[in-house]
Coordinates of C-alpha atoms in Angstrom, one line a residue:
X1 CA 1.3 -11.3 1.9
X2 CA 4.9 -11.1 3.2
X3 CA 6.0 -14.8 4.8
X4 CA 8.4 -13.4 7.1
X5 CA 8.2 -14.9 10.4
X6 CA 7.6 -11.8 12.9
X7 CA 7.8 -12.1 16.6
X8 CA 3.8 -12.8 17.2
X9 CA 5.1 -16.0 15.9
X10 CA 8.2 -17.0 17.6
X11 CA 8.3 -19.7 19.7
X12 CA 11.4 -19.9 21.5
X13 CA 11.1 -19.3 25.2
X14 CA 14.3 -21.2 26.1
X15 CA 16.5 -18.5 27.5
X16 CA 19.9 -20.2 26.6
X17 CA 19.1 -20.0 23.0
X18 CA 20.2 -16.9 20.8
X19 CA 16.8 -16.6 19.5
X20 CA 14.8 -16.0 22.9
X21 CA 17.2 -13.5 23.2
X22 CA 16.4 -11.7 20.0
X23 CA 12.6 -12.2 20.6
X24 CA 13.5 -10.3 24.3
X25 CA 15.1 -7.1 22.2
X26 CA 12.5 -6.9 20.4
X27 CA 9.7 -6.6 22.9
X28 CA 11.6 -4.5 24.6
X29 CA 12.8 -2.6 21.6
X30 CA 8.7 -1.9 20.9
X31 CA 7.6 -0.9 24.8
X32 CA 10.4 0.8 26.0
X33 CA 10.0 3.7 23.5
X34 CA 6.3 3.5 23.4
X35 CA 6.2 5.1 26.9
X36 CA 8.1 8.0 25.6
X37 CA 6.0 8.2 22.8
X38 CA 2.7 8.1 25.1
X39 CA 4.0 11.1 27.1
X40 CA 4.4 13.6 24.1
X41 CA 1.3 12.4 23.0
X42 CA -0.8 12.5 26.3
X43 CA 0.8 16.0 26.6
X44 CA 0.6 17.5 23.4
X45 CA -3.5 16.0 23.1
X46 CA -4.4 17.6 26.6
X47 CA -2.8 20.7 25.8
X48 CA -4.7 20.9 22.3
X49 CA -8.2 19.2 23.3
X50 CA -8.4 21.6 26.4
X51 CA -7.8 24.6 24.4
X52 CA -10.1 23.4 22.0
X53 CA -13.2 22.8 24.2
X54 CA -12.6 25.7 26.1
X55 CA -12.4 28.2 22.9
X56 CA -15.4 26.6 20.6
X57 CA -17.8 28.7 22.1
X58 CA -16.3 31.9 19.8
X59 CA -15.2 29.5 17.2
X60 CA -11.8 29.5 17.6
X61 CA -11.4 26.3 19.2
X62 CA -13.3 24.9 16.2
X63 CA -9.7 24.6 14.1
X64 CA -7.7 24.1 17.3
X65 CA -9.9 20.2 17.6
X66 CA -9.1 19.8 13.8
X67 CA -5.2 20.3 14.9
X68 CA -5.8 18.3 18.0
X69 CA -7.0 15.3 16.0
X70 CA -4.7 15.7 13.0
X71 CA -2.1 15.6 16.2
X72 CA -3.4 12.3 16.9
X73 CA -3.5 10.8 13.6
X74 CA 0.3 11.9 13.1
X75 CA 1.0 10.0 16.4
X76 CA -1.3 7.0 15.6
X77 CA 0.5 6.7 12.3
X78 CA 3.9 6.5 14.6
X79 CA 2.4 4.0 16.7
X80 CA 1.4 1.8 13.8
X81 CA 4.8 2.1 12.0
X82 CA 6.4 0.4 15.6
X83 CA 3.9 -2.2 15.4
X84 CA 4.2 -2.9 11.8
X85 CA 8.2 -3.2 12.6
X86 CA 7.6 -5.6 15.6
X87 CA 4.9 -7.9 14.6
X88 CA 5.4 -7.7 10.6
X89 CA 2.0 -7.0 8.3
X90 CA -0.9 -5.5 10.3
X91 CA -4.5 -4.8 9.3
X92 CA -5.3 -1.7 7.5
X93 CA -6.1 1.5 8.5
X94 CA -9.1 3.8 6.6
X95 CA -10.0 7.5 7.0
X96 CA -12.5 9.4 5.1
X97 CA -11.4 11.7 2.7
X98 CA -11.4 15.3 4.2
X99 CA -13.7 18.2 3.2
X100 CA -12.5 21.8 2.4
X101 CA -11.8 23.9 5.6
X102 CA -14.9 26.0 5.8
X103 CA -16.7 26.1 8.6
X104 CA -19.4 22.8 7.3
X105 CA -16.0 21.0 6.2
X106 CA -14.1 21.3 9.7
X107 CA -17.5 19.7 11.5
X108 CA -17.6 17.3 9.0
X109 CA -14.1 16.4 9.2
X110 CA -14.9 16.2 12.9
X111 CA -17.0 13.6 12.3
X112 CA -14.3 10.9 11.1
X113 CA -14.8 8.0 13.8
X114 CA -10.9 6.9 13.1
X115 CA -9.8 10.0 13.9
X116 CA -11.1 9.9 17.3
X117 CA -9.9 6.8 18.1
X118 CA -6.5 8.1 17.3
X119 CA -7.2 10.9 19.7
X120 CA -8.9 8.1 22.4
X121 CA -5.7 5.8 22.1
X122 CA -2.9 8.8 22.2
X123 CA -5.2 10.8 25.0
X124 CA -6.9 7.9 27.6
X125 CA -4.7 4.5 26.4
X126 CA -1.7 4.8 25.4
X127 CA -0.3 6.7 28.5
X128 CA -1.1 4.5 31.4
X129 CA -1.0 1.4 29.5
X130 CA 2.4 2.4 28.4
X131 CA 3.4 3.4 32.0
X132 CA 2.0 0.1 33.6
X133 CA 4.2 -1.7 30.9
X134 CA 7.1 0.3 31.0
X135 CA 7.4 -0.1 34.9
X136 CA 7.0 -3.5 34.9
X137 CA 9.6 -4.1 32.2
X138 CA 12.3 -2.1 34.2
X139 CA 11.4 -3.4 37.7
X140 CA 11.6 -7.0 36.4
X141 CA 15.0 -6.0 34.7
X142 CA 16.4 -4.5 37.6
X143 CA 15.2 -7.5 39.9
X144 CA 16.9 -10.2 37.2
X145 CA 19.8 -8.3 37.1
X146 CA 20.0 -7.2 41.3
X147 CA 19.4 -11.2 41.9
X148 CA 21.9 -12.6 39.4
X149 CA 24.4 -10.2 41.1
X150 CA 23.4 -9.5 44.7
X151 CA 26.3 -12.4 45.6
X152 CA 28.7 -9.3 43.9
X153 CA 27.0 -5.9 45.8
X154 CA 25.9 -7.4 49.1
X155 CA 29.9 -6.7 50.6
X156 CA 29.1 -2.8 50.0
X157 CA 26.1 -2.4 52.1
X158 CA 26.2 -1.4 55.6
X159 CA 27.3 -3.8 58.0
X160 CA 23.9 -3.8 60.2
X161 CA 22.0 -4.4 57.7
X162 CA 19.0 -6.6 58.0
X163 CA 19.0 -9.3 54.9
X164 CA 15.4 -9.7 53.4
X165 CA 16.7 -13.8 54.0
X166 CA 17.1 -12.9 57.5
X167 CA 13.6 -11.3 57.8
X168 CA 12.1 -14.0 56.7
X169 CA 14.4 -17.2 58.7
X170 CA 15.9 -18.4 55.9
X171 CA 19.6 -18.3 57.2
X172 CA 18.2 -20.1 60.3
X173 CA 15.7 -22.7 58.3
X174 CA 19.7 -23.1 55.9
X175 CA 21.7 -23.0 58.9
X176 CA 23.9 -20.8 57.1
X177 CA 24.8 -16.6 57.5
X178 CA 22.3 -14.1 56.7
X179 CA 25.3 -13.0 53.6
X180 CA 25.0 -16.5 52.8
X181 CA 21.0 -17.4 52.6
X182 CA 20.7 -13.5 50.9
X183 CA 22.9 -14.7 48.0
X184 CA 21.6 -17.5 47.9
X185 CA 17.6 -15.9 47.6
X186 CA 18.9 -13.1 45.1
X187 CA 20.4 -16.0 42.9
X188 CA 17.1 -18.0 43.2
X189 CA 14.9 -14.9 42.6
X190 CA 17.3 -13.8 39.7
X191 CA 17.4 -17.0 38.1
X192 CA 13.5 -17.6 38.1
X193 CA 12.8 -14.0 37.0
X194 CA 15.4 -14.2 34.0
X195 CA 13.5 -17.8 32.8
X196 CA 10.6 -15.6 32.9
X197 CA 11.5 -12.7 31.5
X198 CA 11.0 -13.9 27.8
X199 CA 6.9 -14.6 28.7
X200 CA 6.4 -11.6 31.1
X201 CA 8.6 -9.1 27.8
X202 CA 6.3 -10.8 25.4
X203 CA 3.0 -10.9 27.4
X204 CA 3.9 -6.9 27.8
X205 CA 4.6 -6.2 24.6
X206 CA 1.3 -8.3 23.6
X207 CA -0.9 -6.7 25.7
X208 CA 0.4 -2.7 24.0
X209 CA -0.1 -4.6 20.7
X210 CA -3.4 -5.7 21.2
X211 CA -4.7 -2.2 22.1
X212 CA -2.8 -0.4 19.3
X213 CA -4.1 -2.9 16.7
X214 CA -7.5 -2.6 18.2
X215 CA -7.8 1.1 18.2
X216 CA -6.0 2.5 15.4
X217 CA -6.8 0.0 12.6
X218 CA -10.0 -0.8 10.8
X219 CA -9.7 -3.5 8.4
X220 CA -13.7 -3.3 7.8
X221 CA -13.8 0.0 6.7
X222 CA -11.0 -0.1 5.1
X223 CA -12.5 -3.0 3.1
X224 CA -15.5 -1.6 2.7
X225 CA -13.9 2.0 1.5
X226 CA -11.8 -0.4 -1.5
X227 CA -14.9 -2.3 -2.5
X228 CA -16.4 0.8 -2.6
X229 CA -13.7 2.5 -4.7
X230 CA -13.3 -1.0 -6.9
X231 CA -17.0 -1.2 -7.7
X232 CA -16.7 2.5 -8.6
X233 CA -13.4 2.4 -10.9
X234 CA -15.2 -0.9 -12.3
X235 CA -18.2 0.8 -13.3
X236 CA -16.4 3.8 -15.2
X237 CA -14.7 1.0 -16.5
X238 CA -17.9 -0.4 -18.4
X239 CA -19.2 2.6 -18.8
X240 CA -16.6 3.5 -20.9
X241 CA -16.1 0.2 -23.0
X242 CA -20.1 0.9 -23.5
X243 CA -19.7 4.6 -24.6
X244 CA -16.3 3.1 -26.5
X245 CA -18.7 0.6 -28.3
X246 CA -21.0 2.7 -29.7
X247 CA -18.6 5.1 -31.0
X248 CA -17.2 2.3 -32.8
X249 CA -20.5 1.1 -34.1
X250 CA -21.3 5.0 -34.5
X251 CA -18.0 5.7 -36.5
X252 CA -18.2 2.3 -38.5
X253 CA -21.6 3.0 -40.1
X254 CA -20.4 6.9 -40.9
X255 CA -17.1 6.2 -41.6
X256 CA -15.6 2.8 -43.2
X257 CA -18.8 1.5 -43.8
X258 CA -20.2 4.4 -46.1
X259 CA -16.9 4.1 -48.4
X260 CA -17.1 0.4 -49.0
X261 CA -20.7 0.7 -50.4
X262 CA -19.2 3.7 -52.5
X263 CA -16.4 1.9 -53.4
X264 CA -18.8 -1.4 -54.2
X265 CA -20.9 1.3 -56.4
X266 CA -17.7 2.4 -58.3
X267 CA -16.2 -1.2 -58.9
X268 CA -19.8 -1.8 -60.0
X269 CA -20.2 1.6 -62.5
X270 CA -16.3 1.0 -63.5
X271 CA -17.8 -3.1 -64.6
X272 CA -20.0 -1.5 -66.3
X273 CA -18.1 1.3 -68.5
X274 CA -15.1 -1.3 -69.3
X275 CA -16.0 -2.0 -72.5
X276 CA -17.3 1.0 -73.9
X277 CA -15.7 3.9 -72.0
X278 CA -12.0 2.6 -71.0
X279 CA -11.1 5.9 -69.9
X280 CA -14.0 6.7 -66.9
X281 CA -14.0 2.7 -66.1
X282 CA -10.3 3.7 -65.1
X283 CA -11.2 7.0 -63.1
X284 CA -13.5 5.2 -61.4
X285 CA -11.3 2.4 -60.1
X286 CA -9.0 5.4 -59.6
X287 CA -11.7 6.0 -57.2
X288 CA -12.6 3.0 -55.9
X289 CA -8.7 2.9 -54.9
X290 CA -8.5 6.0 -53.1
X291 CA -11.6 5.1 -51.3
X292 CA -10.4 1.8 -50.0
X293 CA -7.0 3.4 -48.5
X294 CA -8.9 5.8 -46.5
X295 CA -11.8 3.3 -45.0
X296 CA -8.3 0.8 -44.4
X297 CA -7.1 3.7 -42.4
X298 CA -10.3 4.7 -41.0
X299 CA -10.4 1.0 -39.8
X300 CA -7.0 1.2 -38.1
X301 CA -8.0 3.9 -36.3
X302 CA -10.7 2.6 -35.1
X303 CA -9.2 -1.1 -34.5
X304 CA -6.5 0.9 -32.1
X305 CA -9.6 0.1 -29.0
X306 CA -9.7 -3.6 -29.9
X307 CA -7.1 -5.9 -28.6
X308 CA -5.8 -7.7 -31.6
X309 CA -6.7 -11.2 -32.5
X310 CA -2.6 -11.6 -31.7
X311 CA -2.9 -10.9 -28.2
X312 CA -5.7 -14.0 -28.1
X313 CA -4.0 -16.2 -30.1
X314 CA 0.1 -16.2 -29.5
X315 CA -0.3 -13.8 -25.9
X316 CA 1.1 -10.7 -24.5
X317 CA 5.0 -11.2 -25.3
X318 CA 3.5 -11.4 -28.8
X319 CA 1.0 -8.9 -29.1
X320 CA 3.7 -6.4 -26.9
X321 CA 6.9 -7.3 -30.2
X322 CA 4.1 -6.3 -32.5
X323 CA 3.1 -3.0 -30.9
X324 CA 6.9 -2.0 -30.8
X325 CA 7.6 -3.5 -34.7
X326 CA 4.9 -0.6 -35.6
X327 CA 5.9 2.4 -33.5
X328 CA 7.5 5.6 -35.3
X329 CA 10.6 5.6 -32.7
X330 CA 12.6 2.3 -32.3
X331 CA 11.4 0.7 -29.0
X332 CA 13.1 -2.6 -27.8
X333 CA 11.3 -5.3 -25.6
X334 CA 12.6 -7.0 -22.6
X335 CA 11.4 -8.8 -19.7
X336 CA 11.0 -12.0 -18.0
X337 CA 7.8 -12.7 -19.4
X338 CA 8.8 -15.5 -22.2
X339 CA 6.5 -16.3 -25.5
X340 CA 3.9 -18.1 -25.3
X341 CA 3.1 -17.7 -21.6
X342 CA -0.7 -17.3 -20.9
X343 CA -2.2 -14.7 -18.4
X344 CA -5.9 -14.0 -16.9
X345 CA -7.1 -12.4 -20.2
X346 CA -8.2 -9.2 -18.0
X347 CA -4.4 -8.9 -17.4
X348 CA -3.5 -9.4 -21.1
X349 CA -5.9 -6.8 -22.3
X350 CA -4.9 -4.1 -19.5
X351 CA -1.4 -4.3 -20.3
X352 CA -1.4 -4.8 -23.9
X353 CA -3.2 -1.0 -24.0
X354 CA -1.1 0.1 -21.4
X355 CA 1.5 -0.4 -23.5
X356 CA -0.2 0.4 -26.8
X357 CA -1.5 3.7 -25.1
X358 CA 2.3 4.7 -23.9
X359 CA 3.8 3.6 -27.6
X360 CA 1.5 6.3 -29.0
X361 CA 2.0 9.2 -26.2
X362 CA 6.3 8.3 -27.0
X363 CA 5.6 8.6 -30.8
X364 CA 3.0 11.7 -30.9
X365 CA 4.5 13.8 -27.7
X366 CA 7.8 12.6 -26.2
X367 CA 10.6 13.9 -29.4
X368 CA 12.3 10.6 -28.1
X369 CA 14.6 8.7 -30.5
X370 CA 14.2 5.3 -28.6
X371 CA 11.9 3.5 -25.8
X372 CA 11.8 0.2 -24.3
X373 CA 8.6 -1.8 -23.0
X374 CA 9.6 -4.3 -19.7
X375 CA 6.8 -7.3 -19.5
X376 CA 7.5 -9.0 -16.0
X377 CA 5.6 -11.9 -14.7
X378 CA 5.9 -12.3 -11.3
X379 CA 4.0 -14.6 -8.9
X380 CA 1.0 -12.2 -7.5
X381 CA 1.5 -9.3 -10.2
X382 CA 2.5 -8.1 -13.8
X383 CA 4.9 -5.4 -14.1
X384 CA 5.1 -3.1 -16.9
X385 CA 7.3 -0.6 -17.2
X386 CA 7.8 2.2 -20.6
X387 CA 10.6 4.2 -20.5
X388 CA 11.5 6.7 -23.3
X389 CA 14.5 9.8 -23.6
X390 CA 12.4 12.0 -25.0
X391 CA 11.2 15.8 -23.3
X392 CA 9.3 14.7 -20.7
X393 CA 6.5 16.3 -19.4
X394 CA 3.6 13.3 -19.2
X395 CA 1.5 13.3 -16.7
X396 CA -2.0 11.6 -16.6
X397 CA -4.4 14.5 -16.6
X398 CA -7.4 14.8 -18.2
X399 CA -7.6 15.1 -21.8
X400 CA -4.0 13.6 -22.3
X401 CA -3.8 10.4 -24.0
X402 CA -2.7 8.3 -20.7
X403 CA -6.2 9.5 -18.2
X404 CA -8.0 6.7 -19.7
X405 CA -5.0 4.4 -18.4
X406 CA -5.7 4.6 -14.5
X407 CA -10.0 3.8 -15.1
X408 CA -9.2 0.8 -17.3
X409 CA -6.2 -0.3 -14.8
X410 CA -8.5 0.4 -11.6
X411 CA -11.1 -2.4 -13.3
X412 CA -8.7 -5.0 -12.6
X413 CA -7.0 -3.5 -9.7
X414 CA -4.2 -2.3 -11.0
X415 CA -1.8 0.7 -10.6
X416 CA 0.2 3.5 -12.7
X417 CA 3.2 5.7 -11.9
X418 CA 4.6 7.9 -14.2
X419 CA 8.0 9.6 -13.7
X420 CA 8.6 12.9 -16.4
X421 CA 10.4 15.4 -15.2
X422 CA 10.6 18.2 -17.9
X423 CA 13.8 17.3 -20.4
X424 CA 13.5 14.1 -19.6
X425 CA 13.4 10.9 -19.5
X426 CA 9.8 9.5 -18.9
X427 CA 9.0 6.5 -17.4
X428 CA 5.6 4.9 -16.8
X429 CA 5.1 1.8 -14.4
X430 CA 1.9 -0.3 -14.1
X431 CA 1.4 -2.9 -11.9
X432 CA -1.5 -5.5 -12.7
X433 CA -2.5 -8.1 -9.8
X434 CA -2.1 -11.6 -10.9
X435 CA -4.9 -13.9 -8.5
X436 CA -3.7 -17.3 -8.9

């Protein structure tokens, strides 16, 4: 979460200091163009809702409230962008994902509860909140500034004219002129409003805040909608390491394990044979040979699931120089993660098959002649970012070798971005959450 200070959080109301100053432009830098904002809004939701309502009955109007409350979500999304710049990181927003636009899919897309909100805060809200504040902020402006110089502008009125300081017997309760006491009560006014104006700009800008935060952000739901997604991605997750384990189990007892009893029966037969047939005691270990390279690479294969004890024993830096020792295409290793350095072992094993998975897209698919593998440790996250020159062209759907790479990412909360525009080059960017 960002530390910056935003202006929620200032506390300087003295209004000789630079920074009470700063916090003024900036209230008045988020209401001023909020009222504008409010009117296209107001207008351009009347206009839409109106038609929308009055044109259901033959179905046309149907589409016309889908437009009127995307409308609204465009303007919410402006809204929140202000806020966000004035008051720094604000709670999150969550819509549901939208349905086809068939008839059932536009009522159910009707149904979002955030999107009428937007439409509530743009259409009832927003307008004459916005034009209360606005208002205020100019009148007290103008006031500050009229007092401060009413001493200056009072010589150009008409000569008969009737001070408010002579209205109320202030020259007389002075004993001075009416010019006099009016200066006098402008500077007084002008003064007082301008120590004010810092609270009364704030208090304003609060008060349009508190409403916009309120109405067009929902932290709950959007909660709820990541736990949601999290507990799904997590589940595929398991799923998959299940299925993964009992193909390995599966493939072990087929594969590898079949051809070390054969090979044990031919070392066996070739024992045997030695002494009185030389000749098939050799064809046999000729066998037994030939059967122990292809369950070693059957084994490889196979091993290419399971982090390596490296990764457990020495950590990623290590495991990640090993990986690049054995790919096809020369790959250099950089980063600011140093050797030795320990992670959250999910963390490791995401980013060490990240990386493995990437190695073996560049040596099987890319035509590159070189990659590099960045490993950066930062404080909240782990960065890793593959980069190749090869054809480009990746891209993470299914079937290709990198779909498993956002499930197995999305169990820990992680992230991937791949960049491989045809001819070139590809670059692939995961980003793995580091709590604590």
């Amino acid at each position: 979460m960002s530390k910056t200070m935003s202006p929620m959080q200032q506390k300087s109301w003295f209004i000789l200091r630079p920074a009470t100053w700063r916090q003024i432009g900036r209230d008045l830098a988020y209401i001023l163009p909020g009222f504008f904002i409010s009117i296209a809004s107001f207008t351009a939701l009347t206009a839409l809702f109106t038609l929308g309502v009055s044109t259901l009955i033959i179905w046309v109007g149907l589409p016309v409230l889908i437009a009127c409350l995307a409308t609204a979500r465009w303007f919410a999304g402006v809204n929140r962008a202000a806020l966000r710049r004035w008051a720094g990181n604000i709670p999150p927003v969550h819509y549901r994902e939208p349905h086809k636009y068939s008839i059932g899919g536009m009522f159910k897309n009707l149904g979002d509860p955030q999107l009428w909100k937007d439409f509530f805060h743009g259409f009832l809200v927003a307008f004459p909140l916005r034009t209360a504040t606005f208002c205020t902020a100019i009148t007290i402006l103008a006031a500050t500034a009229g007092g401060l110089t009413q001493w200056f502008w009072m010589r150009f009125l008409p000569s008969d004219n009737t001070t408010l300081a002579e209205l109320i017997g202030l020259d007389t309760y002075l004993g001075v002129s009416p010019e006099t006491a009016e200066s006098w009560f402008g500077l007084a006014y002008g003064v007082i409003l301008l120590l004010a104006l810092p609270f009364i700009t704030h208090a304003l800008a609060l008060a349009d805040a508190a409403t916009t935060r309120t109405l067009l952000t929902n932290e709950t739901a959007a909660l709820r909608a990541r736990s949601e997604e999290l507990a799904a991605s997590r589940a595929q997750v398991v799923q998959e390491e299940a299925s993964t384990l009992r193909k390995i189990e599966r493939d072990l007892h087929d594969g590898p394990q079949q051809r070390l009893i054969r090979l044990q029966m031919d070392v066996e037969a070739a024992q045997r044979q030695m002494e009185k047939n030389p000749a098939g005691a050799r064809e046999l270990m000729d066998g037994a040979i030939e059967q122990s390279r292809e369950a070693l690479a059957e084994l490889r294969q196979l091993s290419r699931g399971i982090a390596p004890p490296l990764l457990a024993d020495r950590g990623l830096r290590a495991a990640v120089e090993s990986l690049a020792a054995k790919s096809a295409v020369p790959v250099t290793v950089n980063g600011s993660l140093a050797h030795g350095a320990r992670l959250a072992e999910g963390a490791e094993n995401a980013a060490y098959f990240v990386v493995s998975e990437a190695l073996a897209n560049v040596s099987k698919h890319s035509g590159a002649g070189s990659a590099s593998v960045a490993v950066d440790a930062q404080p909240t996250e782990l960065l890793i970012v593959v980069t190749d020159d090869g054809v480009g062209g990746a891209h993470v759907g299914k079937g290709h070798g990198l779909a498993g790479l956002v499930d197995r990412l999305a169990g820990v909360d992680g992230s991937l971005e791949i960049s491989s525009p045809a001819g070139g080059p590809t670059s692939l960017r995961a980003s793995i959450p580091l709590n604590g």
